[in-house]
Coordinates of C-alpha atoms and ligand atoms in Angstrom, one line a residue:
M1 CA 87.7 116.3 85.0
N2 CA 86.7 117.7 88.2
T3 CA 89.9 116.2 90.2
E4 CA 88.5 117.6 93.7
K5 CA 85.1 116.6 93.6
I6 CA 86.3 112.9 92.8
A7 CA 88.1 113.1 95.9
A8 CA 85.9 114.5 98.2
L9 CA 83.4 111.4 96.7
T10 CA 86.3 108.9 97.3
T11 CA 86.5 110.4 100.6
W12 CA 82.6 110.1 101.4
L13 CA 83.0 106.5 100.2
E14 CA 85.7 105.7 102.7
K15 CA 83.8 107.1 105.4
S16 CA 80.8 104.9 104.7
S17 CA 83.2 102.0 104.5
L18 CA 82.1 101.6 100.9
S19 CA 84.7 99.8 98.4
G20 CA 83.2 102.3 95.5
A21 CA 80.9 104.0 93.6
I22 CA 79.3 103.1 90.1
L23 CA 77.9 106.1 88.1
T24 CA 75.3 106.1 85.5
N25 CA 74.2 109.7 85.2
F26 CA 75.5 110.9 82.0
H27 CA 74.7 114.7 83.9
D28 CA 76.6 113.3 87.0
I29 CA 79.5 111.8 84.7
A30 CA 79.9 115.4 82.6
Y31 CA 80.0 116.9 85.8
L32 CA 83.0 114.5 87.7
S33 CA 84.9 113.8 84.6
G34 CA 84.6 116.5 81.6
F35 CA 83.5 114.0 79.2
E36 CA 79.8 114.7 78.2
S37 CA 77.8 112.3 75.9
D38 CA 74.1 110.7 76.3
P39 CA 74.5 107.4 76.0
I40 CA 70.8 106.6 75.0
E41 CA 70.4 103.1 75.8
R42 CA 74.1 102.0 75.8
V43 CA 75.9 102.0 79.0
L44 CA 78.3 104.8 80.3
A45 CA 79.6 104.4 83.5
L46 CA 82.4 106.4 85.8
V47 CA 83.6 104.0 88.6
I48 CA 85.3 105.4 91.2
V49 CA 86.8 103.0 93.6
T50 CA 88.5 104.1 97.2
D51 CA 92.2 102.0 96.9
N52 CA 92.5 102.9 93.0
V53 CA 92.1 105.7 90.0
P54 CA 88.5 105.8 89.1
F55 CA 88.0 104.7 85.1
I56 CA 85.2 105.5 82.2
F57 CA 83.4 102.4 80.9
G58 CA 81.6 102.9 77.8
P59 CA 80.4 102.3 74.6
A60 CA 83.5 101.3 72.6
L61 CA 83.0 103.7 69.8
E62 CA 83.1 106.9 72.3
V63 CA 86.4 105.9 74.3
N64 CA 88.0 107.5 71.9
S65 CA 86.4 110.9 73.0
I66 CA 86.9 110.2 76.3
K67 CA 90.7 110.2 76.1
E68 CA 90.4 113.3 74.2
S69 CA 87.4 114.8 76.9
G70 CA 90.6 116.1 79.5
W71 CA 90.0 112.5 81.8
H72 CA 93.7 111.2 82.7
Y73 CA 92.5 107.7 83.9
P74 CA 91.6 104.9 82.2
A75 CA 88.6 104.6 79.8
F76 CA 87.5 100.9 78.5
G77 CA 85.2 100.2 75.7
Y78 CA 82.5 97.6 75.3
E79 CA 81.1 96.3 71.8
D80 CA 77.5 96.3 71.2
Q81 CA 77.4 92.4 71.0
E82 CA 78.9 91.9 74.5
N83 CA 77.5 92.0 77.8
P84 CA 78.4 95.1 78.9
W85 CA 78.1 94.2 82.8
E86 CA 80.5 91.7 82.9
I87 CA 83.0 93.4 81.2
L88 CA 82.6 96.2 83.6
T89 CA 82.7 93.5 86.4
Q90 CA 86.1 92.5 85.3
H91 CA 87.5 95.6 85.0
I92 CA 86.3 96.5 88.8
K93 CA 87.6 93.4 89.9
A94 CA 90.9 94.4 88.0
R95 CA 91.5 97.0 90.7
T96 CA 89.8 96.3 94.1
N97 CA 88.9 93.5 95.9
G98 CA 86.5 95.3 97.5
K99 CA 82.8 94.1 97.4
H100 CA 80.8 97.0 98.8
F101 CA 79.5 99.4 96.0
A102 CA 77.1 103.0 96.1
I103 CA 74.9 103.1 93.1
E104 CA 72.4 106.3 91.6
G105 CA 69.3 105.2 92.8
D106 CA 67.4 107.5 90.8
N107 CA 69.2 106.3 87.4
L108 CA 70.1 102.7 87.8
T109 CA 66.6 101.2 86.8
V110 CA 65.9 98.0 88.6
T111 CA 66.3 96.0 85.0
R112 CA 70.2 97.3 85.1
L113 CA 70.9 96.4 88.6
R114 CA 69.6 93.3 88.4
E115 CA 72.1 93.1 85.5
L116 CA 74.7 94.0 87.3
K117 CA 73.9 92.0 90.2
K118 CA 74.0 89.0 87.6
A119 CA 77.3 89.7 86.5
F120 CA 78.5 90.2 90.2
P121 CA 76.5 88.0 92.7
E122 CA 79.6 88.7 95.4
A123 CA 79.0 92.0 95.8
T124 CA 76.1 94.9 97.5
F125 CA 74.9 97.8 95.4
D126 CA 72.9 98.9 98.8
A127 CA 74.1 102.4 99.3
D128 CA 73.0 105.2 96.9
V129 CA 75.5 108.3 96.4
T130 CA 72.8 110.4 94.8
D131 CA 72.5 112.9 97.8
Q132 CA 76.4 113.5 97.7
I133 CA 76.3 114.5 94.3
N134 CA 73.5 116.7 94.7
H135 CA 75.6 118.4 97.4
L136 CA 78.8 118.5 95.6
R137 CA 77.0 120.3 92.7
L138 CA 74.7 122.2 94.9
I139 CA 78.0 125.0 95.5
K140 CA 79.5 126.4 92.1
T141 CA 82.8 127.4 91.5
P142 CA 84.0 130.3 89.7
A143 CA 84.8 128.3 86.0
E144 CA 81.4 127.1 86.6
I145 CA 79.9 130.6 87.4
K146 CA 81.7 132.1 84.4
H147 CA 80.4 129.5 81.7
M148 CA 77.1 130.0 83.3
L149 CA 77.5 133.8 82.5
A150 CA 78.3 132.8 79.1
A151 CA 75.1 130.7 78.8
G152 CA 73.1 134.0 79.9
R153 CA 74.6 135.7 77.5
D154 CA 73.4 133.6 74.7
A155 CA 69.9 133.2 76.2
D156 CA 69.5 136.6 75.7
R157 CA 70.7 136.6 72.1
A158 CA 68.2 134.1 71.8
F159 CA 65.1 136.4 72.9
N160 CA 66.0 138.9 70.6
F161 CA 65.9 136.7 67.6
G162 CA 62.4 135.3 69.5
F163 CA 61.2 138.8 69.7
E164 CA 62.4 139.6 66.0
A165 CA 60.3 136.8 64.7
L166 CA 57.1 137.8 66.8
A167 CA 54.7 138.8 63.5
E168 CA 50.7 138.6 63.1
N169 CA 49.8 135.0 62.0
I170 CA 52.9 133.4 62.9
S171 CA 52.7 130.1 64.6
E172 CA 54.6 129.2 67.9
L173 CA 56.6 126.6 66.0
E174 CA 57.5 128.4 62.9
A175 CA 58.9 131.3 65.5
V176 CA 60.7 128.8 67.7
A177 CA 62.2 127.7 64.4
E178 CA 63.6 131.1 63.2
L179 CA 64.8 131.9 66.2
E180 CA 66.5 128.3 67.0
Y181 CA 67.8 128.7 63.3
Q182 CA 69.2 132.3 64.0
L183 CA 70.7 131.2 66.8
K184 CA 72.6 128.4 65.6
K185 CA 74.0 130.2 63.1
T186 CA 75.9 132.0 65.6
G187 CA 77.8 128.8 66.8
V188 CA 75.5 127.7 70.1
P189 CA 74.9 124.4 69.8
A190 CA 71.9 123.1 71.6
M191 CA 69.4 124.3 73.6
S192 CA 69.6 122.8 77.5
F193 CA 65.3 121.6 76.4
D194 CA 62.5 122.2 74.0
T195 CA 62.2 125.9 73.7
L196 CA 58.8 126.5 74.4
L197 CA 56.7 129.9 72.8
Q198 CA 53.3 130.6 73.9
F199 CA 50.8 132.8 72.5
G200 CA 47.9 134.1 74.5
D201 CA 45.4 131.7 76.5
H202 CA 47.6 128.9 75.4
A203 CA 50.0 130.2 78.0
A204 CA 47.9 129.2 80.5
D205 CA 49.0 126.1 80.8
P206 CA 52.3 126.2 82.1
H207 CA 53.0 122.5 81.3
G208 CA 52.1 123.0 77.7
S209 CA 54.2 122.4 74.6
T210 CA 54.9 125.2 71.6
S211 CA 52.5 124.3 69.0
T212 CA 51.2 125.4 65.9
R213 CA 49.1 127.7 67.1
R214 CA 48.7 131.3 65.7
L215 CA 49.6 134.9 66.8
K216 CA 47.2 137.6 66.9
S217 CA 47.2 141.0 67.7
G218 CA 46.8 142.0 71.1
E219 CA 48.0 139.0 72.8
L220 CA 51.0 138.1 75.2
A221 CA 54.1 135.8 73.6
L222 CA 56.1 133.6 76.9
F223 CA 59.3 132.3 75.8
D224 CA 61.0 130.0 78.3
L225 CA 64.4 128.7 76.6
G226 CA 68.0 128.2 77.7
T227 CA 70.7 126.7 75.8
I228 CA 74.1 124.9 76.1
T229 CA 77.0 127.4 76.1
E230 CA 80.7 125.7 77.1
G231 CA 78.7 122.7 78.7
Y232 CA 76.5 124.7 81.1
A233 CA 72.7 125.2 80.8
S234 CA 70.8 128.4 80.7
D235 CA 67.2 128.9 81.2
A236 CA 65.2 131.8 81.2
T237 CA 61.4 133.4 80.4
R238 CA 60.1 136.5 79.0
T239 CA 56.6 137.2 78.4
V240 CA 56.0 140.2 76.0
A241 CA 53.2 141.6 74.1
F242 CA 52.4 141.5 70.7
G243 CA 50.3 144.9 69.9
E244 CA 47.9 146.7 72.3
V245 CA 47.4 144.3 75.4
S246 CA 44.1 144.4 77.5
D247 CA 44.8 145.9 80.8
N248 CA 44.2 142.4 82.6
A249 CA 46.8 141.4 80.4
K250 CA 49.3 143.9 81.9
E251 CA 48.3 143.7 85.7
I252 CA 48.8 140.0 86.1
H253 CA 52.4 140.8 84.4
A254 CA 52.9 143.8 86.1
V255 CA 52.5 141.7 89.3
T256 CA 54.2 138.9 88.4
L257 CA 57.2 141.1 87.5
E258 CA 56.7 142.7 91.0
A259 CA 57.4 138.9 92.6
Q260 CA 60.0 138.2 90.6
R261 CA 62.1 141.3 91.1
T262 CA 61.1 141.1 94.8
A263 CA 62.5 137.7 95.4
Q264 CA 65.4 138.8 93.4
A265 CA 66.0 141.7 95.6
K266 CA 65.4 140.0 99.0
A267 CA 67.1 136.5 98.3
K268 CA 70.1 136.5 100.8
I269 CA 72.6 133.8 101.9
G270 CA 71.2 132.5 105.1
M271 CA 67.7 132.3 104.1
T272 CA 65.9 129.2 103.6
A273 CA 64.5 128.3 100.2
S274 CA 61.0 128.2 101.5
D275 CA 61.1 131.7 102.8
L276 CA 62.4 132.6 99.3
D277 CA 59.2 130.6 97.7
A278 CA 57.1 132.6 100.4
V279 CA 58.3 136.4 99.1
A280 CA 57.8 135.9 95.8
R281 CA 54.0 134.3 96.3
D282 CA 52.9 136.7 98.7
V283 CA 53.6 139.6 96.0
I284 CA 51.1 137.4 94.2
T285 CA 48.7 136.5 97.0
K286 CA 48.4 140.0 98.1
A287 CA 47.2 140.8 94.3
G288 CA 44.7 138.5 94.3
Y289 CA 46.2 136.1 91.9
G290 CA 47.3 133.3 94.6
E291 CA 45.6 130.2 93.3
Y292 CA 46.9 131.2 89.5
F293 CA 50.5 130.7 90.8
S294 CA 50.8 126.7 91.0
H295 CA 54.8 125.4 90.8
R296 CA 57.5 126.2 93.1
L297 CA 59.3 129.4 92.6
G298 CA 62.5 127.9 91.1
H299 CA 64.9 125.2 90.8
G300 CA 69.2 124.8 90.6
L301 CA 71.0 124.2 87.2
G302 CA 74.0 123.8 85.9
T303 CA 75.5 120.9 83.7
S304 CA 71.7 120.2 83.6
V305 CA 68.8 122.1 83.6
H306 CA 67.4 120.7 87.2
E307 CA 69.1 120.2 89.6
F308 CA 69.0 121.0 93.3
P309 CA 68.1 123.2 95.1
S310 CA 63.9 123.5 95.1
I311 CA 63.2 126.6 95.8
M312 CA 59.7 125.8 97.4
A313 CA 57.8 125.9 100.2
G314 CA 59.1 123.0 103.1
N315 CA 62.9 123.4 101.8
N316 CA 64.5 124.6 105.0
L317 CA 68.0 124.3 103.1
E318 CA 69.9 127.9 103.3
L319 CA 70.9 129.6 100.6
Q320 CA 74.8 129.7 100.4
E321 CA 76.9 131.5 98.3
D322 CA 77.4 130.3 95.0
M323 CA 74.2 128.3 94.7
V324 CA 72.7 128.6 91.2
F325 CA 69.0 128.5 91.4
S326 CA 66.5 130.2 89.1
I327 CA 63.3 132.5 90.5
E328 CA 60.1 131.9 88.2
P329 CA 56.9 133.1 89.1
G330 CA 54.0 133.3 87.0
I331 CA 50.4 133.8 86.9
Y332 CA 48.3 131.6 85.0
I333 CA 44.5 132.3 84.4
P334 CA 42.9 129.6 82.4
G335 CA 41.1 130.7 79.2
V336 CA 42.4 134.1 79.5
A337 CA 46.7 134.2 79.6
G338 CA 49.8 133.1 81.1
V339 CA 52.5 135.0 82.6
R340 CA 56.0 133.9 83.5
I341 CA 59.1 135.6 84.3
E342 CA 62.5 133.6 85.3
D343 CA 66.0 134.8 85.8
S344 CA 68.6 131.9 87.0
G345 CA 71.5 133.4 88.4
Y346 CA 73.7 132.8 91.5
M347 CA 73.9 134.0 95.2
S348 CA 76.7 136.0 95.8
K349 CA 77.8 137.6 99.1
N350 CA 75.8 140.8 97.7
G351 CA 72.8 139.1 96.6
F352 CA 71.2 137.0 93.6
V353 CA 73.0 138.0 90.4
P354 CA 71.0 137.0 87.0
F355 CA 72.7 135.4 84.5
T356 CA 70.4 137.2 82.0
E357 CA 69.8 141.0 80.9
T358 CA 67.5 141.3 78.7
P359 CA 64.6 143.9 80.1
K360 CA 62.0 142.2 81.9
D361 CA 59.1 145.1 81.9
L362 CA 56.2 144.4 79.3
L363 CA 58.2 144.7 75.9
Q364 CA 55.7 145.8 73.2
F365 CA 56.4 144.5 69.4
Ligands
MN401 MN1 62.3 128.2 82.3
MN402 MN1 63.6 127.0 85.0

């Protein structure tokens, strides 16, 4: 339970003359309460009111887990056949006379907002607490960074299992199955997203997915993976050679690596996210591959694998101590090959400290 951050939100609500906030993004609920569960289609809400203690409202079958998660405040459930919005409204009314609430605009669907308004017609839900929560999550605590370093160790072990699985004619899916099987046997409960493995020209599609494509000698293999460790996500990418690859493949790997290393070395507190993106982009552009680096340099992560800040052109947010983000330049040449190299890490006074340590030079298997 993150008492400090809940207090910070309460202060913001008071300053904004709001009665409370109804949070429904389960990542934000996990971050603030310590209770982590994706409710899928059921309703899970963390309600913070300014004049009473906060409470969690969720499926009846989750109430015990909420209480066991370390949440010290009330937890209430609803049964599947009940109207959750009516019951949630009753609990809110029992705790506050206030009628002005903030919601999470990027999470609460229009349909759910309609249900809420129907159950609680005298209240307003015009305020949005999304920016405040993103801001709270932006700077990590020492404990959070410790969890993310542990997640990085797991990602390093995952790469090793993946590299060992590479073999002539193995499919991307088969190699990922092997990687995850070996990793889960060591106690890692989950990946932070579907492990991506792409061979040869398939890696030229940065939005592609792991497929039945088979590996041939002389091709690159791009692994983009992450684990959930101690509730925190890791996210890292390595591109390795299977057999002897072409000079062109070696060159785009070398340019991507120079861009990644340069950005990592030049990241400094006080620099803008936009300027950091430009550092990596300049290296790739000068080498003649600018048009093939088609995405932002990086993104924040924490209890979820994508959060603020976005490391991209136009974002003038300054990098601050204990901000966590990825640095992941790539070069994708359609029909030829794709390379991406990614480390996530945190900003310290002395610069960027990566969570992953797997070598980034072109490893050959
Ligand atoms: Mn990644
Ligand atoms: Mn990433």
